[in-house]
Coordinates of C-alpha atoms and ligand atoms in Angstrom, one line a residue:
M19 CA 255.4 165.0 162.1
Q20 CA 254.1 168.5 160.9
E21 CA 255.3 171.1 163.5
W22 CA 253.6 174.5 163.8
V23 CA 253.7 177.5 166.4
D24 CA 250.7 179.8 167.4
I25 CA 250.4 183.7 167.7
R26 CA 248.2 185.6 169.1
I27 CA 248.3 189.4 168.1
P28 CA 245.8 192.7 168.1
P29 CA 243.9 193.7 165.5
E30 CA 245.8 196.7 164.4
K31 CA 249.2 194.7 164.0
I32 CA 247.0 192.3 161.4
D33 CA 249.5 193.6 158.5
D34 CA 252.5 194.5 160.1
W35 CA 255.0 191.5 159.0
E36 CA 257.7 192.6 160.9
F37 CA 256.1 192.5 164.2
I38 CA 254.4 189.3 163.0
D39 CA 257.7 188.1 161.9
R40 CA 259.5 189.0 165.7
E41 CA 256.4 187.1 167.5
V42 CA 257.1 184.1 165.2
Q43 CA 260.7 184.0 165.8
K44 CA 260.2 184.1 169.4
E45 CA 257.9 180.9 169.4
I46 CA 260.7 179.2 167.0
V47 CA 263.5 179.5 169.2
Q48 CA 261.9 176.6 171.3
F49 CA 262.4 174.3 168.4
N50 CA 266.1 175.2 169.2
R51 CA 267.0 174.7 165.2
G52 CA 268.4 177.4 163.2
N53 CA 267.2 176.5 160.0
L54 CA 263.5 177.2 160.5
G55 CA 261.2 178.7 157.7
Y56 CA 257.1 179.4 158.4
R57 CA 254.2 179.8 156.3
L58 CA 250.5 181.1 157.4
Q59 CA 248.4 178.4 157.4
R60 CA 245.2 179.9 159.4
K61 CA 244.0 182.7 160.5
S62 CA 241.0 183.2 162.8
I63 CA 239.5 185.6 165.2
D64 CA 239.5 185.2 168.9
A65 CA 236.6 187.5 170.3
R66 CA 235.9 185.9 173.5
Q67 CA 237.9 188.1 175.6
K68 CA 237.2 192.0 176.3
N69 CA 239.5 192.6 173.4
A70 CA 239.5 190.2 170.0
V71 CA 242.6 189.1 168.6
Y72 CA 243.6 187.4 165.6
Q73 CA 245.2 183.6 166.1
L74 CA 247.7 183.0 163.4
R75 CA 249.1 179.5 163.0
F76 CA 252.5 179.3 161.0
V77 CA 253.6 176.0 159.9
L78 CA 257.1 175.3 160.0
F79 CA 259.6 173.8 157.7
E80 CA 263.5 173.3 157.0
K81 CA 264.5 176.0 154.7
G82 CA 264.8 175.2 151.3
K83 CA 263.2 171.9 151.8
E84 CA 259.6 173.1 151.8
A85 CA 257.5 170.7 148.9
N86 CA 255.2 173.3 147.3
P87 CA 252.2 172.3 149.7
R88 CA 249.5 174.5 147.8
S89 CA 248.8 172.8 144.8
S90 CA 245.8 171.4 143.5
Q91 CA 247.7 169.3 141.5
W92 CA 245.2 169.8 138.3
M93 CA 247.0 169.6 135.2
P94 CA 245.5 170.9 131.7
K95 CA 245.0 168.1 129.2
D96 CA 243.7 168.4 125.8
V97 CA 240.3 166.6 125.9
S98 CA 238.7 168.0 122.6
R99 CA 238.6 164.3 121.1
S100 CA 238.0 162.6 124.5
K101 CA 234.6 160.9 125.5
P102 CA 232.1 163.4 125.6
V103 CA 230.4 163.8 129.0
G104 CA 227.2 166.0 129.0
I105 CA 226.9 168.2 132.4
I106 CA 223.4 169.8 132.7
G107 CA 224.1 172.6 134.9
A108 CA 227.2 175.0 135.2
G109 CA 226.7 175.9 138.8
P110 CA 229.9 175.0 141.3
A111 CA 228.8 171.5 141.1
G112 CA 228.9 171.1 137.3
L113 CA 232.1 173.2 137.1
F114 CA 234.1 171.1 139.6
A115 CA 233.0 168.2 137.5
A116 CA 234.0 169.5 134.5
L117 CA 237.9 170.0 135.7
K118 CA 237.9 166.6 137.0
L119 CA 236.4 165.4 133.7
I120 CA 239.1 166.7 132.2
E121 CA 241.8 165.7 134.8
L122 CA 240.5 161.9 133.9
G123 CA 240.6 162.3 130.1
Y124 CA 236.8 162.9 129.2
K125 CA 235.6 165.7 127.4
P126 CA 233.0 168.1 129.4
I127 CA 230.1 169.7 127.3
L128 CA 228.5 172.1 129.8
F129 CA 224.5 172.9 129.0
E130 CA 223.3 176.3 131.0
R131 CA 219.7 177.4 130.8
G132 CA 220.8 180.6 132.0
K133 CA 223.5 183.6 130.3
E134 CA 227.1 183.7 130.5
V135 CA 228.1 185.1 133.6
R136 CA 228.4 188.9 132.4
R137 CA 224.9 188.6 130.1
R138 CA 223.2 187.6 133.7
R139 CA 223.8 190.8 135.2
R140 CA 221.1 192.6 133.5
D141 CA 218.5 189.9 134.3
L142 CA 219.6 190.7 137.9
R143 CA 219.1 194.3 137.4
S144 CA 215.5 193.7 136.1
I145 CA 214.6 191.8 138.9
Q146 CA 216.0 194.4 141.2
Q147 CA 214.4 197.5 139.1
E148 CA 211.7 196.3 137.6
N149 CA 210.4 193.0 139.2
I150 CA 210.9 190.6 136.3
V151 CA 212.1 187.2 137.0
D152 CA 213.4 185.6 133.8
P153 CA 212.7 181.8 134.6
D154 CA 216.1 181.1 132.9
S155 CA 218.2 183.7 134.3
N156 CA 218.3 184.8 137.5
Y157 CA 219.7 184.6 140.8
C158 CA 220.3 181.0 140.8
F159 CA 219.8 180.0 137.1
G160 CA 222.9 181.3 135.0
E161 CA 226.8 180.7 134.4
G162 CA 228.2 179.7 137.5
G163 CA 225.1 179.1 138.9
A164 CA 223.4 180.1 142.8
G165 CA 227.1 180.4 143.6
T166 CA 227.9 183.3 141.5
Y167 CA 226.1 186.5 142.7
S168 CA 226.1 184.7 146.0
D169 CA 228.0 185.3 149.3
G170 CA 230.8 183.3 148.6
K171 CA 230.7 182.0 151.8
L172 CA 233.2 178.9 151.5
Y173 CA 233.0 176.8 155.0
T174 CA 231.9 174.0 154.8
R175 CA 231.1 171.3 157.2
S176 CA 232.8 168.3 155.3
K177 CA 235.8 167.2 157.3
K178 CA 238.0 166.3 154.0
R179 CA 240.5 168.8 154.7
G180 CA 242.6 167.9 151.7
N181 CA 239.9 167.9 149.1
I182 CA 238.6 171.2 150.7
E183 CA 241.7 172.6 150.1
R184 CA 242.2 171.5 146.6
I185 CA 238.7 173.2 146.0
L186 CA 240.1 176.2 147.3
Q187 CA 243.4 176.1 145.5
L188 CA 241.5 176.1 142.4
L189 CA 239.2 178.9 143.0
V190 CA 242.7 180.7 144.0
D191 CA 244.1 179.3 140.7
H192 CA 241.5 180.9 138.8
G193 CA 241.6 184.6 140.7
A194 CA 240.7 184.4 144.0
S195 CA 242.6 185.7 147.1
E196 CA 245.0 183.4 148.9
D197 CA 243.4 184.7 151.8
I198 CA 240.7 181.9 151.0
L199 CA 243.7 179.4 151.7
V200 CA 243.9 180.5 155.4
D201 CA 241.2 182.3 156.6
A202 CA 238.8 180.4 159.4
H203 CA 236.3 181.7 157.7
P204 CA 236.9 182.0 153.9
H205 CA 234.5 184.3 151.6
I206 CA 235.0 185.6 148.3
G207 CA 232.1 188.0 147.5
S208 CA 229.7 188.7 145.0
N209 CA 231.8 191.1 143.0
K210 CA 234.7 189.0 142.8
L211 CA 232.7 185.6 141.7
P212 CA 231.8 186.4 138.3
G213 CA 235.8 187.1 137.1
I214 CA 236.4 183.6 138.7
I215 CA 233.6 181.9 137.3
Q216 CA 234.7 183.2 133.9
K217 CA 238.3 181.9 134.0
M218 CA 237.1 178.5 134.9
R219 CA 235.1 178.8 131.3
G220 CA 238.8 179.8 130.1
T221 CA 240.4 176.9 131.6
I222 CA 237.5 174.2 130.3
E223 CA 237.4 175.8 127.0
E224 CA 241.2 175.7 126.4
C225 CA 241.4 172.0 127.2
G226 CA 238.8 171.4 124.5
G227 CA 235.8 171.3 126.5
E228 CA 232.6 172.8 125.0
Y229 CA 229.6 175.1 126.9
Y230 CA 226.3 175.7 125.7
F231 CA 224.5 179.1 127.0
D232 CA 220.6 179.7 126.5
H233 CA 219.9 175.6 126.6
R234 CA 217.7 174.2 128.8
M235 CA 217.9 170.7 128.9
V236 CA 214.2 169.2 128.8
N237 CA 214.4 165.5 128.1
F238 CA 216.8 162.7 128.1
S239 CA 216.3 159.3 126.2
E240 CA 217.9 155.8 126.9
N241 CA 219.1 153.6 124.4
G242 CA 217.9 149.9 125.9
S243 CA 220.0 148.9 128.6
M244 CA 223.2 151.1 127.6
G245 CA 221.2 153.8 129.8
I246 CA 221.0 157.5 128.8
T247 CA 222.7 158.2 125.8
S248 CA 221.2 161.5 124.6
F249 CA 219.1 164.5 125.7
F250 CA 217.2 167.4 124.2
S251 CA 217.8 171.1 124.4
N252 CA 216.7 173.8 122.2
G253 CA 214.9 171.5 119.8
S254 CA 218.4 169.3 119.1
K255 CA 219.2 166.0 120.0
F256 CA 222.7 165.8 121.8
N257 CA 224.4 162.6 122.4
V258 CA 226.8 161.8 125.0
E259 CA 228.4 158.9 127.1
A260 CA 227.1 160.0 130.2
L261 CA 224.9 163.0 131.6
I262 CA 225.6 164.6 134.8
L263 CA 222.4 166.5 136.5
A264 CA 223.8 169.0 138.5
T265 CA 220.8 171.3 138.2
G266 CA 220.6 172.6 141.5
H267 CA 217.5 172.9 144.2
S268 CA 215.4 175.4 142.3
A269 CA 215.1 173.4 138.9
R270 CA 211.6 172.1 140.0
D271 CA 210.7 170.9 136.2
I272 CA 214.0 168.2 136.3
Y273 CA 212.5 166.8 139.5
H274 CA 209.2 166.1 137.7
L275 CA 211.4 164.9 134.5
V276 CA 212.9 162.3 136.5
N277 CA 209.5 161.3 138.3
R278 CA 208.0 161.6 134.7
K279 CA 210.3 158.7 133.5
G280 CA 209.7 156.6 136.3
L281 CA 212.7 157.3 138.2
E282 CA 212.6 157.1 141.7
I283 CA 213.4 160.4 144.3
E284 CA 213.0 160.5 147.4
S285 CA 211.9 163.1 149.9
K286 CA 214.3 164.8 152.5
P287 CA 214.2 167.1 155.7
F288 CA 214.6 170.5 154.4
A289 CA 214.3 174.2 156.1
L290 CA 212.3 177.1 155.9
G291 CA 211.9 180.5 157.6
I292 CA 212.8 184.1 157.3
R293 CA 215.6 186.6 156.8
A294 CA 216.5 188.4 159.8
E295 CA 218.2 191.7 159.1
H296 CA 219.9 193.5 162.0
D297 CA 222.3 196.6 161.9
Q298 CA 226.1 195.6 161.3
N299 CA 226.8 197.5 164.4
F300 CA 224.5 195.8 166.8
I301 CA 226.2 192.6 165.6
D302 CA 229.8 193.9 165.6
R303 CA 229.3 195.3 169.4
A304 CA 227.5 191.9 170.3
Q305 CA 230.3 189.7 168.9
Y306 CA 233.5 192.3 169.8
N307 CA 232.6 193.6 172.8
K308 CA 233.0 197.2 171.3
K309 CA 231.2 200.2 170.4
N310 CA 233.0 200.3 167.3
R311 CA 235.0 197.3 165.6
G312 CA 237.4 199.8 163.8
P313 CA 239.7 199.4 160.9
Y314 CA 241.2 196.1 161.8
L315 CA 238.3 193.8 162.1
P316 CA 236.1 192.3 159.5
A317 CA 232.3 193.0 160.1
A318 CA 231.0 190.0 162.6
S319 CA 228.8 187.3 161.9
Y320 CA 227.1 185.0 164.1
S321 CA 225.5 181.8 164.3
L322 CA 222.6 180.7 166.6
K323 CA 220.8 177.6 166.9
A324 CA 218.0 175.9 169.2
S325 CA 215.6 173.4 169.8
V326 CA 212.0 173.8 170.0
G327 CA 210.6 170.5 170.6
D328 CA 211.6 168.2 168.1
R329 CA 212.2 171.0 165.7
S330 CA 215.6 172.9 165.1
I331 CA 216.0 176.3 164.3
F332 CA 219.0 177.7 163.1
S333 CA 220.9 180.9 161.6
F334 CA 221.7 179.8 157.9
C335 CA 224.2 181.9 155.7
M336 CA 224.9 184.8 157.6
C337 CA 225.9 187.9 155.6
P338 CA 227.6 190.5 157.5
G339 CA 227.8 193.8 155.9
G340 CA 226.0 192.1 153.1
L341 CA 222.7 192.9 151.1
I342 CA 219.2 190.9 151.4
V343 CA 218.5 189.5 147.6
P344 CA 215.3 188.3 145.6
A345 CA 216.3 184.8 144.9
A346 CA 213.1 183.6 143.0
T347 CA 213.4 181.4 139.7
A348 CA 209.9 182.1 138.5
P349 CA 207.4 185.0 138.1
G350 CA 204.6 184.9 141.2
E351 CA 206.8 183.8 144.1
I352 CA 209.0 185.8 146.4
V353 CA 212.5 184.3 147.6
V354 CA 214.8 185.7 149.9
N355 CA 218.7 184.9 150.6
G356 CA 221.6 187.0 151.2
M357 CA 224.8 188.2 149.7
S358 CA 227.5 190.3 150.2
L359 CA 230.6 192.2 148.6
S360 CA 234.5 190.8 148.9
R361 CA 234.7 194.1 151.5
R362 CA 231.1 193.3 153.5
D363 CA 231.1 197.3 154.2
S364 CA 227.1 197.4 153.8
P365 CA 225.6 199.0 157.3
F366 CA 223.4 195.8 157.3
A367 CA 224.0 192.0 158.7
N368 CA 221.6 189.6 157.3
S369 CA 221.0 186.0 158.0
G370 CA 218.2 183.2 157.5
V371 CA 216.5 182.2 160.6
V372 CA 215.1 178.6 159.5
V373 CA 213.4 175.8 161.2
T374 CA 213.5 172.1 160.0
V375 CA 211.0 170.5 158.1
D376 CA 211.2 166.3 158.3
P377 CA 208.6 165.2 155.8
S378 CA 209.3 161.7 157.5
K379 CA 207.5 163.1 160.9
D380 CA 204.4 164.7 159.2
P381 CA 201.6 162.4 158.0
E382 CA 200.4 165.3 156.1
F383 CA 203.3 165.3 153.9
Q384 CA 203.1 161.8 153.3
K385 CA 199.7 161.8 152.2
Y386 CA 200.7 163.6 149.6
G387 CA 203.8 162.1 148.1
V388 CA 207.5 162.7 147.4
F389 CA 206.2 166.1 145.3
A390 CA 204.6 167.2 148.7
S391 CA 207.6 169.4 150.0
L392 CA 208.3 170.9 146.7
R393 CA 204.4 172.2 146.6
Y394 CA 204.7 173.5 150.4
Q395 CA 207.7 175.7 149.4
E396 CA 205.9 176.7 146.2
M397 CA 202.6 177.7 148.5
V398 CA 204.7 179.4 150.9
E399 CA 206.6 181.7 148.2
K400 CA 203.2 182.3 146.2
K401 CA 201.8 183.9 149.4
M402 CA 204.6 186.0 150.0
F403 CA 204.1 187.5 146.3
E404 CA 200.3 187.9 146.8
D405 CA 200.8 189.8 149.9
G406 CA 203.0 192.1 148.1
N407 CA 200.1 192.8 145.6
G408 CA 202.0 190.8 143.0
S409 CA 205.5 192.6 143.1
L410 CA 209.0 191.7 144.8
N411 CA 208.1 193.9 147.5
A412 CA 208.4 191.4 150.5
P413 CA 206.3 191.1 153.4
A414 CA 208.2 192.0 156.6
Q415 CA 208.1 192.6 160.2
R416 CA 210.0 194.0 163.5
I417 CA 211.2 190.7 165.1
G418 CA 209.8 191.7 168.4
D419 CA 206.4 192.7 167.0
F420 CA 206.7 189.5 165.0
V421 CA 207.7 187.3 168.5
D422 CA 204.5 189.3 170.3
G423 CA 202.4 188.6 167.3
R424 CA 201.6 191.8 166.7
I425 CA 201.4 193.9 162.9
S426 CA 204.2 196.6 162.7
E427 CA 203.5 200.0 162.2
S428 CA 206.4 200.8 160.7
L429 CA 209.5 199.0 159.5
N430 CA 213.6 199.4 159.8
R431 CA 215.5 200.8 156.5
T432 CA 216.4 197.5 154.8
S433 CA 219.2 196.3 152.1
Y434 CA 216.5 194.7 150.1
I435 CA 216.4 196.9 147.0
P436 CA 212.7 196.1 146.0
G437 CA 211.6 196.9 149.0
I438 CA 209.6 195.7 151.9
H439 CA 206.0 196.2 153.1
S440 CA 204.4 195.6 156.7
S441 CA 202.7 192.4 157.0
P442 CA 201.7 189.8 159.7
L443 CA 204.2 187.5 158.9
H444 CA 202.7 185.5 161.9
K445 CA 199.7 185.1 160.1
I446 CA 201.0 184.4 156.6
L447 CA 203.7 181.4 157.6
P448 CA 202.8 178.2 158.5
N449 CA 201.8 178.1 162.1
D450 CA 204.3 175.5 163.1
I451 CA 207.2 177.2 161.6
V452 CA 205.8 180.4 163.1
Y453 CA 205.6 179.0 166.6
V454 CA 209.2 177.4 166.6
L455 CA 210.4 180.6 164.9
Q456 CA 208.9 182.7 168.0
E457 CA 210.2 180.9 170.5
G458 CA 213.6 180.3 168.7
F459 CA 214.2 183.6 169.0
R460 CA 213.9 184.2 172.7
Q461 CA 216.0 181.7 172.8
F462 CA 218.5 183.4 170.6
E463 CA 218.0 186.3 172.7
R464 CA 219.4 184.5 175.6
K465 CA 222.5 183.8 173.6
M466 CA 222.7 187.5 172.0
K467 CA 221.4 189.8 174.1
G468 CA 219.6 192.6 172.0
Y469 CA 218.9 190.1 168.9
L470 CA 215.1 190.0 169.6
T471 CA 214.5 193.8 169.2
N472 CA 212.2 195.5 167.0
E473 CA 215.6 197.4 166.0
A474 CA 215.4 194.7 163.1
N475 CA 213.4 193.4 160.8
I476 CA 212.3 189.6 159.2
V477 CA 212.0 189.2 155.5
G478 CA 210.0 186.6 154.2
V479 CA 210.5 184.2 153.0
E480 CA 213.8 182.0 153.3
S481 CA 212.7 178.7 151.4
R482 CA 215.5 177.5 149.6
T483 CA 218.2 176.4 152.1
S484 CA 218.3 173.1 150.7
A485 CA 216.7 170.7 148.2
P486 CA 213.6 168.9 150.0
V487 CA 214.3 166.1 147.9
R488 CA 217.2 163.6 146.9
I489 CA 217.8 161.8 143.6
P490 CA 219.1 158.7 144.8
R491 CA 222.5 157.0 143.4
H492 CA 224.6 154.5 143.7
H493 CA 227.0 154.8 146.5
I494 CA 230.1 153.9 144.7
F495 CA 229.4 154.6 140.9
C496 CA 227.5 157.4 142.0
N497 CA 224.6 156.4 138.4
H498 CA 220.9 156.3 139.4
P499 CA 220.2 153.0 140.5
Q500 CA 217.4 152.6 138.0
M501 CA 219.2 154.2 135.0
D502 CA 223.1 153.6 133.7
R503 CA 224.6 156.8 132.9
L504 CA 222.8 159.3 134.2
F505 CA 224.4 160.5 137.2
P506 CA 222.9 163.1 140.0
C507 CA 224.8 165.8 141.1
G508 CA 225.6 168.6 143.2
E509 CA 222.9 170.6 145.7
G510 CA 219.5 169.9 143.3
A511 CA 220.3 165.6 143.6
G512 CA 220.2 166.1 147.2
Y513 CA 224.1 165.6 147.9
A514 CA 225.5 168.8 149.1
G515 CA 224.6 172.1 150.4
G516 CA 226.8 175.1 149.6
I517 CA 229.4 176.3 146.9
V518 CA 232.1 174.3 148.4
S519 CA 229.9 171.1 149.4
A520 CA 228.7 171.3 145.7
A521 CA 232.1 171.6 144.0
L522 CA 232.9 168.4 146.3
D523 CA 230.1 166.5 144.7
G524 CA 231.3 167.4 141.2
E525 CA 234.5 165.9 141.8
R526 CA 232.8 162.9 143.6
V527 CA 230.3 162.0 140.9
V528 CA 233.0 162.3 138.3
Q529 CA 234.9 159.6 140.1
G530 CA 232.2 157.5 140.5
M531 CA 231.6 157.7 136.9
N532 CA 235.3 157.0 136.0
K533 CA 234.5 153.7 138.3
F534 CA 231.7 153.1 136.5
F535 CA 233.2 153.2 133.1
K536 CA 236.3 150.7 134.1
N537 CA 233.6 148.3 135.9
K538 CA 231.6 147.9 132.6
Ligands
FAD14 C1 221.7 184.6 146.9 C2 222.7 183.2 147.3 C3 223.3 183.2 148.5 C4 224.3 182.4 148.5 N1 225.4 182.3 149.5 C5 226.2 181.3 149.8 C6 227.5 181.2 150.1 O1 227.6 182.5 150.8 N2 228.1 180.1 150.4 C7 227.6 179.1 150.2 O2 228.4 177.8 150.5 N3 226.5 178.9 149.5 C8 225.5 179.8 149.1 N4 224.5 179.8 148.6 C9 224.4 178.4 147.7 C10 225.1 177.9 146.6 O3 225.2 178.9 145.8 C11 224.8 176.8 146.3 O4 224.6 175.8 147.6 C12 225.5 175.8 145.2 O5 225.4 177.0 144.2 C13 224.9 174.8 144.9 O6 225.5 174.6 143.8 P1 225.4 172.9 142.7 O7 226.0 173.5 141.6 O8 224.9 171.9 143.0 O9 223.8 174.0 141.9 P2 223.7 175.5 141.4 O10 224.7 176.5 141.6 O11 222.1 175.9 141.5 O12 223.5 175.3 139.6 C14 222.8 174.7 139.0 C15 222.8 175.3 137.4 O13 222.1 174.2 136.6 C16 221.3 175.2 135.8 N5 220.2 174.3 135.1 C17 219.2 174.1 136.3 N6 218.3 173.5 135.2 C18 218.5 173.2 134.2 C19 218.3 172.5 132.9 N7 216.8 171.8 132.4 N8 219.1 172.6 131.7 C20 220.4 173.3 132.0 N9 220.7 173.8 133.2 C21 220.0 173.7 133.9 C22 220.8 176.5 136.5 O14 221.0 177.4 135.8 C23 222.2 176.7 137.7 O15 223.1 177.4 137.0 C24 224.1 180.8 148.2 C25 222.8 181.0 146.9 C26 222.2 182.0 146.6 C27 220.9 182.0 145.6

């Protein structure tokens, strides 16, 4: 059985390893064995008391006998002449699928509609400064997918610890800080992610995998009962043994393609709302009970949820010390999301605050079929754009004014670079969403005093929290039930939400695909 010790230390001692060593040795004494070594396994913050403390857990081992516990076990392999498998989309799902393919002896060929990670940066600048959205290269599309210029928070609700550790270790192997292996809320930051994504490409190419950038897949074709054997991009046909569809939840054209091909798609619950932006100092004060968090505690985060009737409202993708970014994937729409740099040192704290939408409970959605949710998202995103007179300048309101149904005469400062303008979000968002948000904010106020304030803005619209549809797949082989060799994968297919879960799904699908081939 694994043995461990826990210690609690004041924030200012977090980098004082002599002090930490003395504290750990005091705890180790109880084991009455002289030859124990220790390794930090988990670091978290307990802010429930007046003074926040760091909680550190150390695993113990007999000196000289520690098996290397931190290894992804991933070994490079030459797959240049192996069976080619096409991966559409080089986001976390596609990248981790590629690494898994190599491990199992297949050759990954990645097709990405966007640009490689460095060139992509220029297009982000055009979005921020000139309001120009390239439909193939933006905050969601391009090498590394939506994960690259994201916040890079790496927690997931998945309980499969071993698998998660492997994903984190692979990120460390490609340049992420080892801190992510021990932090209770691991985070990379959008300044560090591009380098990691680039190194992953290096690994994949060194093993014989291939990349095609600026290649949007527009169609696929089947070969009788064999299933999919080829697909089309940039006017060329590419032959593959299998096709992994890891295109993310913003590739609406892919849902339409799958539907046109007569393949089933199901609708699923999703969420829609706004992004709330507070002063980071306020969140720090609320969470750490201190006027100033000082240099040893990270920018504080929060997680809030409430129920209003049968609807849920919850904070989503909270970015302490972060920025609100324009995450639209096509001209003519406004979508907001959040990100932060590794230091999380901006003066703003933003978070999605979203309301669940369950099409199966709403006759209006059912009337319009499986694409009703996509149309609903599009409709709200377009309304936001029109409200900004056709620019990415986003509609915003002070939270207190929103809850009271009053237009804001002025707004608080914001991190959102294209700018915000005062708008009656209580009138332009769908009525049911407004009602749940207003009630939800009142409940949040009871949980975090001062949250419902006119010192904070809300900005519209946070509409892409998860895919509103699912592309079904076999529970073991992961292929589409109506199409052999087509493997829906990741967030776009409706099996993941977030970087780590998309990466896990990439691995899962390749394992399913491997079983599919073995079963043939
Ligand atoms: C600003 C922002 C911040 C975020 N912050 C976090 C966070 O802190 N933590 C977290 O866990 N998650 C975060 N997310 C969500 C996270 O990025 C996604 O959950 C994750 O990237 C999904 O992975 P995926 O591989 O399934 O899809 P995606 O990352 O969406 O990748 C899909 C890829 O497919 C490509 N593609 C689409 N269609 C085609 C086509 N026809 N042909 C070729 N290529 C195509 C796209 O260009 C894209 O690169 C954030 C997202 C955004 C936008």
